[in-house]
Amino acid sequence: MSRALNDDEVLSEMNKMVAFIKQEALEKAREIKVKADEEFAIEKVRAEPICSSPDLHFLGLTDALSVQAKLVKQEQQAIDAQYEKKRKGAEVAQKIAQSTITNKSRLKLLHKREEILQQIFAAVREPATPLYKTNGYVQFLEGILTESFLYILEPNVTIYSRKSDVDTVKQAAESAANAYKEISGRNIAFEVEGTISDDESQGGVKLVSGTGRITLDNTMEERLRLLEDKMLPEIRTNLFGKNENRKFYT
């Protein structure tokens, strides 16, 4: 499998192509001159036996010169056509090479930007202090559980948490159930199961309604993923500036 040419190699090949076309044009011009001289000499020899007078000799020489001029013009038109064809081919090749270089540079830039974004997201996904170790973790759980209860709106739910968070989640769920009743006027019963591995998550919960028809993922990892998708255009603009080539945003 052949490798792609780098920028210097592309420019080198273009220079070789131009030099080749110029050299071929010079050689063709020499061929035209030699051929014209040969035809002129032939016509001159043919004219001499029948030119018994100065006037006839002049007419024969004129005919030879006319043939020579015609041959030169024909060959000149042929070389012009060939040169024009090769010139256009060289222009197309140059445009393709320039487009390739531009696209390669653009792809390198996009790849580097994507690396920077992934580094930022990775730093958020794996912070120095995980969410479950922060002072506001219980308040965070109360908030997302209240939000989840109001979303599900069923009398029974099962809450899945990190194995180490079962007691903390139960405490937060009690407060969230009270808040839910104040807002909706309904009671809600819940069970907490520590089925999420401590190594898989830095906090949060998953909920399944009593009927099993509604599943809600409110783990920190899922909330970050959704936030990444939603905020990505804004993050790109803040980091790299507005994309002048983009007309539509979602």
Coordinates of N, CA and C in Angstrom, one line a residue, residues 17 32 34 60 77 124 185 210 223:
M17 N 6.7 18.2 -13.0 CA 5.7 18.2 -14.0 C 5.8 19.4 -14.9
I32 N 9.7 20.8 -35.2 CA 8.9 21.5 -36.2 C 9.9 22.2 -37.1
V34 N 13.1 21.5 -37.8 CA 13.8 20.5 -38.6 C 12.9 20.0 -39.8
G60 N 8.5 28.8 -58.4 CA 8.8 27.6 -57.7 C 9.2 27.8 -56.3
Q77 N 0.1 24.9 -34.5 CA -1.3 24.7 -34.0 C -1.3 23.4 -33.2
V124 N -13.1 16.1 33.9 CA -14.4 16.3 34.6 C -14.9 14.9 35.0
G185 N -48.5 16.6 46.5 CA -49.6 16.1 47.3 C -49.7 14.6 47.3
G210 N -42.4 1.5 39.8 CA -42.9 0.3 40.3 C -43.5 -0.6 39.2
R223 N -25.3 12.2 33.6 CA -25.6 13.6 33.6 C -24.5 14.4 32.9

